[in-house]
mmCIF file of C-alpha atoms (C1' of nucleotides) in Angstrom:
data_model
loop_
_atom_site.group_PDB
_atom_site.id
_atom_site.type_symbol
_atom_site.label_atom_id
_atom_site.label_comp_id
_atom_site.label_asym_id
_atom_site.label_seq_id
_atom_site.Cartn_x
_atom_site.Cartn_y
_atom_site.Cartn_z
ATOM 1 C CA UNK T 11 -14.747 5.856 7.670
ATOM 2 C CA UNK T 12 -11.786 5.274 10.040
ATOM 3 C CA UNK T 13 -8.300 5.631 9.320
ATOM 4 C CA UNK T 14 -7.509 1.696 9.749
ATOM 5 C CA UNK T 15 -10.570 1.510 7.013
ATOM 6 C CA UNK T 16 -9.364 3.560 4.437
ATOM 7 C CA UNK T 17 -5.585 2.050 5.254
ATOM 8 C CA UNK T 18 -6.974 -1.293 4.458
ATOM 9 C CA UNK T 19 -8.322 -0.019 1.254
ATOM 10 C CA UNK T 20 -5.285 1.496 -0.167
ATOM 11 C CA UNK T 21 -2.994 -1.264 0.692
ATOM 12 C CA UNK T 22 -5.275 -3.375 -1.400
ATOM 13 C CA UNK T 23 -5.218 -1.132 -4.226
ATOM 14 C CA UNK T 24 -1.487 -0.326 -3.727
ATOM 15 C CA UNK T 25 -0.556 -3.413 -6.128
ATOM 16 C CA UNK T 26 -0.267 -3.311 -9.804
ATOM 17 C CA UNK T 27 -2.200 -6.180 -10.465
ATOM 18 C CA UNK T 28 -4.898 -5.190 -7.864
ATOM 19 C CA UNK T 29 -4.872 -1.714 -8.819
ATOM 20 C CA UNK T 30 -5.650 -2.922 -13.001
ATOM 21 C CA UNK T 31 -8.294 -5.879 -11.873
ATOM 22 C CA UNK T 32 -9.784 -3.111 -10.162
ATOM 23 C CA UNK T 33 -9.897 -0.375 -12.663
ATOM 24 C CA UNK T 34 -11.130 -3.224 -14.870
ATOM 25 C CA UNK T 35 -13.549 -3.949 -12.674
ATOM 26 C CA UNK T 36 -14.545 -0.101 -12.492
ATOM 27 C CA UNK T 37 -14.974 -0.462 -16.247
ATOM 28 C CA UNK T 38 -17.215 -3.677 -16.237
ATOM 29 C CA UNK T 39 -19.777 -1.720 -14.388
ATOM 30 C CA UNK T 40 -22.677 -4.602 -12.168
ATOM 31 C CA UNK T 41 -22.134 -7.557 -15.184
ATOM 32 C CA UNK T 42 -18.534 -7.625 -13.206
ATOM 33 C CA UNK T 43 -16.225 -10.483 -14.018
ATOM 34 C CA UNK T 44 -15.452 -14.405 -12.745
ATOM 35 C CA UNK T 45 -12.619 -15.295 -11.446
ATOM 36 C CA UNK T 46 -11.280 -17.779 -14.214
ATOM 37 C CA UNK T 47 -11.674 -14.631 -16.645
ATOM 38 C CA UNK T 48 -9.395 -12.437 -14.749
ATOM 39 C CA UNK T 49 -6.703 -15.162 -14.277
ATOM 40 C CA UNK T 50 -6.897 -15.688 -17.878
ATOM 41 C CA UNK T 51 -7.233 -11.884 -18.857
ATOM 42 C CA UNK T 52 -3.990 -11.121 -16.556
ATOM 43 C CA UNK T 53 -2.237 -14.466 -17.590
ATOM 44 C CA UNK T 54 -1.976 -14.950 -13.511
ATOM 45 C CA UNK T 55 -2.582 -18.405 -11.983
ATOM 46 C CA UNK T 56 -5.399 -19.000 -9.896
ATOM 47 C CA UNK T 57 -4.357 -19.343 -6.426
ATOM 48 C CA UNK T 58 -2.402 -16.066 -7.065
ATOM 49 C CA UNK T 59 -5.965 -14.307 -8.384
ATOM 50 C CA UNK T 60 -7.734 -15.696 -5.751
ATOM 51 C CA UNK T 61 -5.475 -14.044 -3.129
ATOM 52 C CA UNK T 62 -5.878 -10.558 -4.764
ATOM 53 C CA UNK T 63 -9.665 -10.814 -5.085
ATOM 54 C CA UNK T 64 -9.609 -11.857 -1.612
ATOM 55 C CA UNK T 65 -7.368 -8.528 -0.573
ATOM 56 C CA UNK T 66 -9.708 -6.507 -2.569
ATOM 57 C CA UNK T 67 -12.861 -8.162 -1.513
ATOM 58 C CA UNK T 68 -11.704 -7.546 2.352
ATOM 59 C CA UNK T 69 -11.267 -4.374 2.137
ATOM 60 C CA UNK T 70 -14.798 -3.949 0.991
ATOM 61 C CA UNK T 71 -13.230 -2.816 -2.701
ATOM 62 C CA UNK T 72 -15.067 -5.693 -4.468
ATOM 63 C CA UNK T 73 -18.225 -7.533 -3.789
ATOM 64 C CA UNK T 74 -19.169 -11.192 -5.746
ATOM 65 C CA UNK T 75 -21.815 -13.561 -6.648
ATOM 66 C CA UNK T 76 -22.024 -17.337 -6.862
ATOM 67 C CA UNK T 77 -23.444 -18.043 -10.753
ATOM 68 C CA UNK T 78 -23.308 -21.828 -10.962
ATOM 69 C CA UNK T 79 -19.621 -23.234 -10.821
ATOM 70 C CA UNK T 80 -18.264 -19.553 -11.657
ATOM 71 C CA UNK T 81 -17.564 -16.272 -8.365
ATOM 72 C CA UNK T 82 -18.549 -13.521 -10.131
ATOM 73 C CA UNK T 83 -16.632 -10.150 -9.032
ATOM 74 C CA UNK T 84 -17.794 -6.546 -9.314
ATOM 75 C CA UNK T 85 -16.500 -3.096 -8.248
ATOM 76 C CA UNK T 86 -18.231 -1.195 -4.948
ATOM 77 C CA UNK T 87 -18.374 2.111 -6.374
ATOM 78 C CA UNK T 88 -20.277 3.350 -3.037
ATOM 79 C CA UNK T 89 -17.478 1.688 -0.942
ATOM 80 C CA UNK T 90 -15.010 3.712 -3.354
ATOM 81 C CA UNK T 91 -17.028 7.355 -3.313
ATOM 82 C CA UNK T 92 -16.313 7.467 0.872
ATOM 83 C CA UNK T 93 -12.715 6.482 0.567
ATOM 84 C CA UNK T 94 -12.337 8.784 -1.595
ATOM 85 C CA UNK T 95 -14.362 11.539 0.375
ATOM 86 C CA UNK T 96 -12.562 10.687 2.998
ATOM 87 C CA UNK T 97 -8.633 11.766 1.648
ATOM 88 C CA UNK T 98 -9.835 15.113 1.069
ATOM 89 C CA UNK T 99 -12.007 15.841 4.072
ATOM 90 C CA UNK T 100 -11.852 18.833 5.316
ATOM 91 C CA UNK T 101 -9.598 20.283 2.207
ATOM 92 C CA UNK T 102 -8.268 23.469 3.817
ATOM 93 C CA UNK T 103 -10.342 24.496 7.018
ATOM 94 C CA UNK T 104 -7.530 25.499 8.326
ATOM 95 C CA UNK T 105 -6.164 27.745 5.946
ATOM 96 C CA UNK T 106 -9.705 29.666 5.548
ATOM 97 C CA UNK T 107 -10.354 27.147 2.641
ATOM 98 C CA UNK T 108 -7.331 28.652 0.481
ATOM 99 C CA UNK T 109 -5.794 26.215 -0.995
ATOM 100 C CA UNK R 13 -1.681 9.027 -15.052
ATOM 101 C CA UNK R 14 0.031 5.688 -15.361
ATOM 102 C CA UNK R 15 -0.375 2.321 -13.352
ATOM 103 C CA UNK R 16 3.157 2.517 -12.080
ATOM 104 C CA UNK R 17 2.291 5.990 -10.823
ATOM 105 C CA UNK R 18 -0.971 5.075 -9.636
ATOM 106 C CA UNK R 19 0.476 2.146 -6.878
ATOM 107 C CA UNK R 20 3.322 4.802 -5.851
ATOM 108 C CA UNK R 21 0.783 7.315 -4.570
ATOM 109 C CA UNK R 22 -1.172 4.723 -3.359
ATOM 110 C CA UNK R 23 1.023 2.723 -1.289
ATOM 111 C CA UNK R 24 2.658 6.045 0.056
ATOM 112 C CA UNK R 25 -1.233 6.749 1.041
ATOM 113 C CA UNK R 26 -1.670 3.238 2.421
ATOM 114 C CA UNK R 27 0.427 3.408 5.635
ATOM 115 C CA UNK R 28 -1.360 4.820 9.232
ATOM 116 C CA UNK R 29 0.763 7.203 9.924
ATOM 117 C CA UNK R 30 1.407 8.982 6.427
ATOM 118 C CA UNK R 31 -2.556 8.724 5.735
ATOM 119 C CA UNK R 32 -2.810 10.526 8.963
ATOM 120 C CA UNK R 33 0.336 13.223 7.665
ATOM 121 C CA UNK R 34 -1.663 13.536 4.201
ATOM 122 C CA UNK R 35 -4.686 14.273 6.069
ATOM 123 C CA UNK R 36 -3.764 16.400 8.364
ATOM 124 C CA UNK R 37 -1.777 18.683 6.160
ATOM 125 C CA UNK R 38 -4.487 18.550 3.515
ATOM 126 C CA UNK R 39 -6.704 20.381 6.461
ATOM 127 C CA UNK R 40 -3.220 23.099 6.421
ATOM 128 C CA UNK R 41 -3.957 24.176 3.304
ATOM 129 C CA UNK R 42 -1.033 26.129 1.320
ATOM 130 C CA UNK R 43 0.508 27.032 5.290
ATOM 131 C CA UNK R 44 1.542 23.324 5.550
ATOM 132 C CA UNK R 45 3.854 22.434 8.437
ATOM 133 C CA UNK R 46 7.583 21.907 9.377
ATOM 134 C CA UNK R 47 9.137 17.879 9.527
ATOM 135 C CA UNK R 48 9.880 18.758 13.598
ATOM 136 C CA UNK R 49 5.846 20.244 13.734
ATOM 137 C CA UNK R 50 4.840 16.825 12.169
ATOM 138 C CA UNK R 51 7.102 14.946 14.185
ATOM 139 C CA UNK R 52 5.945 17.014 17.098
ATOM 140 C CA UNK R 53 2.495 16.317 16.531
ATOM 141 C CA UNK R 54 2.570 12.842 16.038
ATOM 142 C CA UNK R 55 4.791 11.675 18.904
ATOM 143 C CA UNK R 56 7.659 9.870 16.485
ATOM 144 C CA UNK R 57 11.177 10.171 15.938
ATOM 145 C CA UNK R 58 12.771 12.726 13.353
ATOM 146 C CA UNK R 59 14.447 9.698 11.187
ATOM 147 C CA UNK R 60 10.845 8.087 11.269
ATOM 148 C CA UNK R 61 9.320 11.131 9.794
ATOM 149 C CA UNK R 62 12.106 12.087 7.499
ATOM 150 C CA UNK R 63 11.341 8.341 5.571
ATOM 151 C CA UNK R 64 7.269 9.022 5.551
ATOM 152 C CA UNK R 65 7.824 12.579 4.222
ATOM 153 C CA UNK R 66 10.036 11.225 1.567
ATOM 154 C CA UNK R 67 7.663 8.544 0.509
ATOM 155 C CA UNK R 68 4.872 10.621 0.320
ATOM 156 C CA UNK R 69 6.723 13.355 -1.440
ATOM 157 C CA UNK R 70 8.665 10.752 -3.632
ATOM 158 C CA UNK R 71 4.994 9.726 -4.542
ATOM 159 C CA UNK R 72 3.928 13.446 -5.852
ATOM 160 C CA UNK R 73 1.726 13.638 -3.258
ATOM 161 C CA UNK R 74 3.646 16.599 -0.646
ATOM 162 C CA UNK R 75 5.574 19.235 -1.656
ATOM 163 C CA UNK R 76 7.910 21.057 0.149
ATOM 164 C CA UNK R 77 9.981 24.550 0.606
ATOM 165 C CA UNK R 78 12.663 25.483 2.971
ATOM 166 C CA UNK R 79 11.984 28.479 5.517
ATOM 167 C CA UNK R 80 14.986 29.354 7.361
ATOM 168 C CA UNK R 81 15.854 25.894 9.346
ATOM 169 C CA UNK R 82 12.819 24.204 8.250
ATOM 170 C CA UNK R 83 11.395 22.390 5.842
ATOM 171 C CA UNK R 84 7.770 23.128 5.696
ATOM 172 C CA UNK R 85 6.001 20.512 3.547
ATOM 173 C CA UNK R 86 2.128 20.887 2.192
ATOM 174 C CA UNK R 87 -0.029 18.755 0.170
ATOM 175 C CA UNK R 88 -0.014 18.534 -3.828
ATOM 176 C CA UNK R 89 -4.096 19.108 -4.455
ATOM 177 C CA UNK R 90 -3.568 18.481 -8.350
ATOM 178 C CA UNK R 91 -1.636 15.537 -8.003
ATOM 179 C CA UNK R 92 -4.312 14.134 -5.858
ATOM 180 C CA UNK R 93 -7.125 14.872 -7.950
ATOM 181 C CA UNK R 94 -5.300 12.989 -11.146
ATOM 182 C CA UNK R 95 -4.976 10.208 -8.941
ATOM 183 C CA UNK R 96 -8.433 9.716 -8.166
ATOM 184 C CA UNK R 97 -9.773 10.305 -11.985
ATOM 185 C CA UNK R 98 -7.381 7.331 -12.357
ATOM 186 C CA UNK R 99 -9.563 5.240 -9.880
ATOM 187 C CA UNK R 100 -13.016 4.943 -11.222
ATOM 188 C CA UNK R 101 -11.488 6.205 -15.430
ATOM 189 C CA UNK R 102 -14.218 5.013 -17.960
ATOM 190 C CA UNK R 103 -16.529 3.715 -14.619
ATOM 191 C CA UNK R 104 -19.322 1.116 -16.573
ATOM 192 C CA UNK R 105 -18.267 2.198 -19.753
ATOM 193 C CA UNK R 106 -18.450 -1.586 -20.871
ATOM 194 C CA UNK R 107 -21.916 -2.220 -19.029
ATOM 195 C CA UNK R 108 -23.829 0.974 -21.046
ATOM 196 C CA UNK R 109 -22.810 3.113 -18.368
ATOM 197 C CA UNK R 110 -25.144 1.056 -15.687
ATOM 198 C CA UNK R 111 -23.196 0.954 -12.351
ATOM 199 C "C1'" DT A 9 34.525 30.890 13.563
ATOM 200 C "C1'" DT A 10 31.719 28.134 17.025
ATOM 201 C "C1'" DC A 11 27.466 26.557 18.814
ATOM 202 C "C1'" DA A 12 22.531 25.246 18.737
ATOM 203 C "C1'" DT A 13 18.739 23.865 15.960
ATOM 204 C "C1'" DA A 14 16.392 21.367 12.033
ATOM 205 C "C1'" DT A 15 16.397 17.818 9.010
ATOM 206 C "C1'" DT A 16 18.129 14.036 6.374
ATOM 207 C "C1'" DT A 17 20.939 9.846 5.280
ATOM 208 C "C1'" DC A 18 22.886 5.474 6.666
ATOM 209 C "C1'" DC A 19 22.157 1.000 8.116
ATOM 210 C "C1'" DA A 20 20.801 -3.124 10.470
ATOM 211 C "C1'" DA A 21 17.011 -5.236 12.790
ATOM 212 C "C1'" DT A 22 12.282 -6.413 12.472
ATOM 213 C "C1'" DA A 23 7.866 -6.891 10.352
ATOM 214 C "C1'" DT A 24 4.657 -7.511 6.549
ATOM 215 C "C1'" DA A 25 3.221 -8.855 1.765
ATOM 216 C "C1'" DA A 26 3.353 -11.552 -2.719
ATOM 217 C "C1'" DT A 27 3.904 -15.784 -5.210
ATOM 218 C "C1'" DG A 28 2.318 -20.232 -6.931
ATOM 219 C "C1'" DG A 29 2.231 -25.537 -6.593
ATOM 220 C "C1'" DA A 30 -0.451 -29.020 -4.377
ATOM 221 C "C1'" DA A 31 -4.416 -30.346 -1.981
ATOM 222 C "C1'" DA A 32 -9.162 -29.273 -0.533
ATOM 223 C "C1'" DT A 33 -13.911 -27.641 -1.468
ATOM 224 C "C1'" DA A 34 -18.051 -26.602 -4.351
ATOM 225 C "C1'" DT A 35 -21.021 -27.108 -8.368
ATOM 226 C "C1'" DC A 36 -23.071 -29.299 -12.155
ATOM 227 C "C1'" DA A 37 -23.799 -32.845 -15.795
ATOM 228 C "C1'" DA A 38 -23.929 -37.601 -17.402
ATOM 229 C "C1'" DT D 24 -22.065 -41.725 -8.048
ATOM 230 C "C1'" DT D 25 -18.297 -40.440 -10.975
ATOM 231 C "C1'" DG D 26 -15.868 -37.062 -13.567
ATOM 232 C "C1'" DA D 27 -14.901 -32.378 -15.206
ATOM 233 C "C1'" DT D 28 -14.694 -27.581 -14.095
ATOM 234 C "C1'" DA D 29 -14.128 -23.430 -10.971
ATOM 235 C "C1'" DT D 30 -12.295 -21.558 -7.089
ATOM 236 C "C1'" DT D 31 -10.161 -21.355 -2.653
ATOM 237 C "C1'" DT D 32 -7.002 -22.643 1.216
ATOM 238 C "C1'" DC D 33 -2.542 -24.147 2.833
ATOM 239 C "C1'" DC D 34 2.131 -23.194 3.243
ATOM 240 C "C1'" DA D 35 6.939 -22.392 2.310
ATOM 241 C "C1'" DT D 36 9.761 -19.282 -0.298
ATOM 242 C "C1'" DT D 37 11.029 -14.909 -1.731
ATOM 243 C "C1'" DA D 38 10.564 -10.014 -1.836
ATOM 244 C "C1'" DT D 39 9.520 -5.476 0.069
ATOM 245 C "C1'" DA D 40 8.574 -2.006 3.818
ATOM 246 C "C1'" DT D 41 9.106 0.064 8.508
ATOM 247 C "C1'" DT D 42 11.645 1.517 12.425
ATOM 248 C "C1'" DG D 43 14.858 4.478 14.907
ATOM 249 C "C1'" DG D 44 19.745 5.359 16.788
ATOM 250 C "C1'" DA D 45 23.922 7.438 15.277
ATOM 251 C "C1'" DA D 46 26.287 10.212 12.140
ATOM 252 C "C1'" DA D 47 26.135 13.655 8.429
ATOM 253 C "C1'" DT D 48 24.415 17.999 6.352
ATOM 254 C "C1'" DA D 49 22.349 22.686 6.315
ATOM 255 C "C1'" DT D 50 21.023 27.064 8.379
ATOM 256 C "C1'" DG D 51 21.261 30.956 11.307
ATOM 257 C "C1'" DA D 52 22.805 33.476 15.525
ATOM 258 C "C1'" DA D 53 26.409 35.038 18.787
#
DNA sequence: TTCATATTTCCAATATAATGGAAATATCAA
DNA sequence: TTGATATTTCCATTATATTGGAAATATGAA
């Protein structure tokens, strides 16, 4: 992962609402969510929904199905594990690994 | 952890240069570095630097301790960890634990 | 003291992000 | 087809973040 990457990933979850459809998301596991559900679950209208899922989606955060009518969205956990890896990389090399 | 708490550390995170600050004192272990070291190092101006350690410090992530002159700042570990339990809390709990 | 060094605060200019109504696109059912 | 539903794109408004020079503050050394 490059810096720009992971940037790009934390800006999108650096937003309230982004941050919770994320972490509810996280929770929903594969069955995921549409994108009607979360407007209604967050009480946000839809263009405003659709913008976030877009933020999230392009920085590879969420990924989403077509199911008839409905865009299904789901959490990347793989996507997630090597941002994450990647803010502690290297945790104290140069200290000896005291930290 | 709360949400509000959550999007602080994460938008202090999701900027190039402070990811790059986080990083690279996350490598320095408990030894951390000086603001003039960091500034130094990354080629921008004192004032510049004096803003992106406050964010990041404002955001729990750095702390800091004065040495004679300067102010040597090193990351907050523990902070960091809570954050990213917060990220993937209760992952596919409502999908039977299937991610 | 007085001077040099280290860092922060102030502030105005510039840049980037969030919001949501209206219109456009996609799917399905009658 | 036509109509209903689901979502996205467009775009103007509003809000928030970043930058860095100049001035202020803090420390230590002569």
């Amino acid at each position: 992962m490059k810096t720009k990457e992971a940037v790009g990933a934390l800006q999108a979850l650096a937003q309230e609402t982004r941050l919770e459809i994320f972490r509810l998301l996280v929770r929903k596991g594969t069955g995921g969510m549409a994108a009607g559900e979360l407007s209604g679950h967050f009480a946000i209208p839809a263009a405003t929904m659709s913008f976030h899922l877009k933020e999230l989606s392009q920085a590879g955060l969420l990924v989403s199905r077509r199911e008839s009518r409905s865009i299904i969205y789901s959490a990347n956990y793989e996507h997630m594990q090597v941002l994450l890896g990647f803010l502690l990389e290297n945790c104290c090399s140069d200290n000896g690994g005291k930290c």
